Amino acid sequence: MKLSKRFGLFSIIVTILFGLVLLSACGSPPDAASEPTTAANAPTIPQPTPLPEAEVTFNVEIPNNTPAGQLIQFVLLDEVTGSIFNSQRYDLSALDDLHYQITLRIPVGSIVKYRYARSGENASAEYMANGQPVHYRLASVDGPGTIYDVISRWSDTPLITQTGRVVGQAFDASNNSPIPGLLVSVEGIPTLTASDGSFIIQGLTPGKHIMIGYALDGRYRTFKQEVIIAAEAATPVTIQVQPAQMVNVTIKLFTPTDTIAAAPVRLAGNLLQLGNTFSELGGSTSVLANRSPQLNLAEDGSRTLILALPAGTDIRYKYTLGDGLWNAEHYANGSFRVRQLIIPEGIESYTIVDQVDTWQSGGGSPIWFDYFFPENTPADDQIYLQFNLFGWTEPIPIWRAESNRWGYRLSSPTNIQGGVDYRFCRNAECSATTAAQHLDMNNTETVLAEGAVESWLWMQPAQPVEIINDTVEVRGGAFTAGVAFPPTYEPSWLPFLSAAYQDVNNLGANTIVLTPTWTFRDASPPNLAQQPGQDMLWQDLNTAIQGAHGNSLVVKLYPQANFPANAAAWWHDAPRNEIWWKVWFERYQTFILHHADLAQSQGIDTLLLGGDWVSPALPGGTLADGSASNMPANAEDLWRNLLEGVRQRYNGQIGWVLPQDQVANPPAFLDSVDEIVVAWTPVLGNDDDVDAGTIQARAGNILDDSIRPIQRDFEKPVILMVAYPSAEGSLTGCIQGSAEECLTPQSLLPPTPDIFAGVNLQVQANAYSGILAAVNQRAWVNGVISDGYFPPVTLQDKSISVHGKPAEQVINYWYHRMLGKE
């Protein structure tokens, strides 16, 4: 990398490469002390009428074990910029040793996001009862009033009180239908409602609380209700939420004259459709650039956007050339700017005319990036730039200049003491990255960071593959030729799913397996619920399914669970007594019926249950160490009743994912499902030096000896879900995670961090070549699914994903011919 404090030459380069940029707009930019430039043709924009304000008192009770002499603070958060950026702290006044309060003037109609903290020598943040930090509390301001809060614990103190819970259901007040995906929050503990509107919030401190119901996209009015929590008890509630009126909003934006015409300007805000993920992403940000809507460049130089927004909803937003933090608009004095809008009710359309004061923050000059990238960078890839500021923040898309040349102008923040590290990523996936470099800031002159990236991590030259030249038996459309996405979802994937579906189509596949997750947030009692940022939201999952159908793919839905840490350790440490198992099945039933309802509404072909993660809950279940899981004696009946309950809500096919270690002793209730998917990764060699023909023979013998009896006994279609990493040891069943650690192939889900074993793309290709050739000779095998297909980007890493690897060529050959496409 080369840094230089020169701008004139690069401004000419940028002008030529972007075409639309005027030389006058790209001349020497204003230095940090100059006045911001504004669009010359911008009209005089009247300032919006200030919203009426109300005095709101926040009264908080702190834990008994709070260290004495601590200053208690109210922290008002800016979710659009980032929870640790642009926050405002207010000292609370002590009423007595345990009660504090503050009164603030807040615009009426606001949704306040806040939390409490201790400052001083023993500074600490408030935590939930389960030991996790509070992301934020919610308060709805409709006039003067008092909000009563209780803090369960601090980050440095243990929980010293018993807790209670809220059990409820949310309905649309206009038609009494249940509302899925509604955010419900009590005491800073959030959850999302299931398909039937149900929710549970546990770990609540006894006392008086305000419960908030909040629609992520604003399509329902915010609901609030006081709830009283008692220890070791459940407080039942019913939420009736009024739909919000959607208004067609036209935005016209005037930007500073130094704004590059070809640079995309985005609208980042606090709603789902404005890029908010409602989660704590990298660097404590919540808004993603690639999910924020882009404004269009008009003939008069302004930017315009038309979208539907909810009336009466508190909308916080800003304009940005990046995301909510990087390259976003600032006030003329350089401070962060976040706008507030509450659209009046009773109107059909609304127009907003805004003007950006400046893209620059005070104290530093812009930084230009001009980089060349490797020739083998896929033509459709989007290059992203990621900064390390208190941890790696979410990457932001940069601007293509030509073929493999990309540029970007960073205007803010550029006043960071000590500078930052940065790196480039492909398609917002920073496991596909370049080495980090350091960038000094606080420069008085514009800096040019230029260079050439010689190679990407996990990208290698194309390799020849061995394909067994057998006569291919055409199976037709009844044969499942598919791939399964991994359950390692990130919100940044969504914009790349359309391209991924096209790649799956090009592969010759006819089926996609989507793997939505919920997360075990607590172990005792078990609490399986949706976790934004980690689990795909209801709205996003609907979008993903519709995209797959739009690409003529059959969709199978395979819900799975995330665990706080290692799944085996979670199961081992859980109480697993009679009461615990009762709660576990209740939560699992809600989880499965939620996805059954979604599958029914979206016309999903097959709902897949099972998988390795539910093995301890099966009849005669065992833990990873072989010990009994203490399942109830009526486990068989519980599963059969669950399957019957699914059929009452869903009229598609029900499948069961059977781990290969259960093949010899499958659950008896499999006679109640429609198909059996075997998660199949048998040992195919003592080492990796095995050719595809030998693998074909070994795979065929295993299929005949162990899988064929299942098909005969249950008389169900059998599909193989195959997972072989492109890593040394893949065929042996033992992959070196470290010098002494042995990993199973199924554990190497993408993106896989680097491990001890070396990458071996050929061994994965040989495995698929041999297995598909063996399947070709066995008409009783009804399909093959390649597990772990990584959708956002092609990687030649060590994971089980075949996307962009030689194994993909093997699958392409067989799928096209098996389905009669060639």
Short mmCIF file of N, CA, C and O in Angstrom, two decimals, residues 9 11 40 102 118 148 186 193 203 332 365 371 379 405 477 538 611 801:
data_model
loop_
_atom_site.label_atom_id
_atom_site.label_comp_id
_atom_site.label_asym_id
_atom_site.label_seq_id
_atom_site.Cartn_x
_atom_site.Cartn_y
_atom_site.Cartn_z
N LEU A 9 -4.11 14.72 -9.02
CA LEU A 9 -4.02 13.64 -10.00
C LEU A 9 -5.15 12.65 -9.81
O LEU A 9 -5.80 12.24 -10.78
N SER A 11 -7.99 13.08 -8.44
CA SER A 11 -9.30 13.63 -8.78
C SER A 11 -9.56 13.51 -10.27
O SER A 11 -10.68 13.25 -10.70
N ALA A 40 -25.40 23.88 -5.44
CA ALA A 40 -25.65 25.25 -5.89
C ALA A 40 -27.11 25.47 -6.28
O ALA A 40 -27.63 26.58 -6.17
N ILE A 102 -34.42 10.45 36.67
CA ILE A 102 -34.07 11.59 35.84
C ILE A 102 -35.31 11.96 35.04
O ILE A 102 -36.10 11.08 34.66
N ARG A 118 -23.17 2.15 35.17
CA ARG A 118 -22.46 2.76 36.29
C ARG A 118 -21.17 3.37 35.76
O ARG A 118 -20.51 2.78 34.91
N TYR A 148 -41.11 3.17 35.09
CA TYR A 148 -40.46 2.47 36.20
C TYR A 148 -39.64 1.30 35.66
O TYR A 148 -40.16 0.43 34.96
N VAL A 186 -39.38 -6.43 27.51
CA VAL A 186 -39.61 -6.10 28.92
C VAL A 186 -38.26 -6.08 29.62
O VAL A 186 -37.47 -7.03 29.46
N THR A 193 -42.23 -12.61 18.33
CA THR A 193 -43.37 -13.49 18.39
C THR A 193 -43.27 -14.57 17.31
O THR A 193 -42.74 -14.36 16.23
N GLY A 203 -36.64 -14.56 32.99
CA GLY A 203 -35.52 -13.87 33.63
C GLY A 203 -35.84 -12.45 34.02
O GLY A 203 -34.95 -11.60 34.08
N ALA A 332 -23.01 20.70 10.23
CA ALA A 332 -21.94 21.58 9.74
C ALA A 332 -20.77 21.64 10.72
O ALA A 332 -19.62 21.85 10.31
N SER A 365 -9.22 15.23 7.21
CA SER A 365 -9.55 15.42 5.81
C SER A 365 -9.92 14.08 5.17
O SER A 365 -9.58 13.01 5.69
N TYR A 371 -7.51 1.04 -5.51
CA TYR A 371 -6.89 -0.28 -5.46
C TYR A 371 -7.22 -1.11 -6.69
O TYR A 371 -8.33 -1.06 -7.23
N ALA A 379 -16.25 -11.62 -11.71
CA ALA A 379 -16.73 -10.37 -12.30
C ALA A 379 -17.94 -9.81 -11.58
O ALA A 379 -18.15 -8.59 -11.55
N ARG A 405 -10.53 -2.59 -10.81
CA ARG A 405 -10.08 -1.40 -10.09
C ARG A 405 -11.27 -0.79 -9.36
O ARG A 405 -12.33 -0.57 -9.93
N GLY A 477 -37.48 -35.26 -12.98
CA GLY A 477 -37.77 -34.26 -11.95
C GLY A 477 -38.10 -34.83 -10.59
O GLY A 477 -38.03 -34.10 -9.59
N TRP A 538 -38.57 -13.36 10.32
CA TRP A 538 -39.75 -13.83 9.59
C TRP A 538 -39.85 -13.17 8.22
O TRP A 538 -40.05 -13.82 7.20
N GLY A 611 -32.30 -34.06 12.68
CA GLY A 611 -30.93 -33.57 12.67
C GLY A 611 -30.19 -33.98 13.92
O GLY A 611 -30.79 -34.38 14.94
N SER A 801 -18.67 -26.47 2.04
CA SER A 801 -19.30 -25.81 0.89
C SER A 801 -18.58 -26.19 -0.40
O SER A 801 -17.34 -26.24 -0.44
#
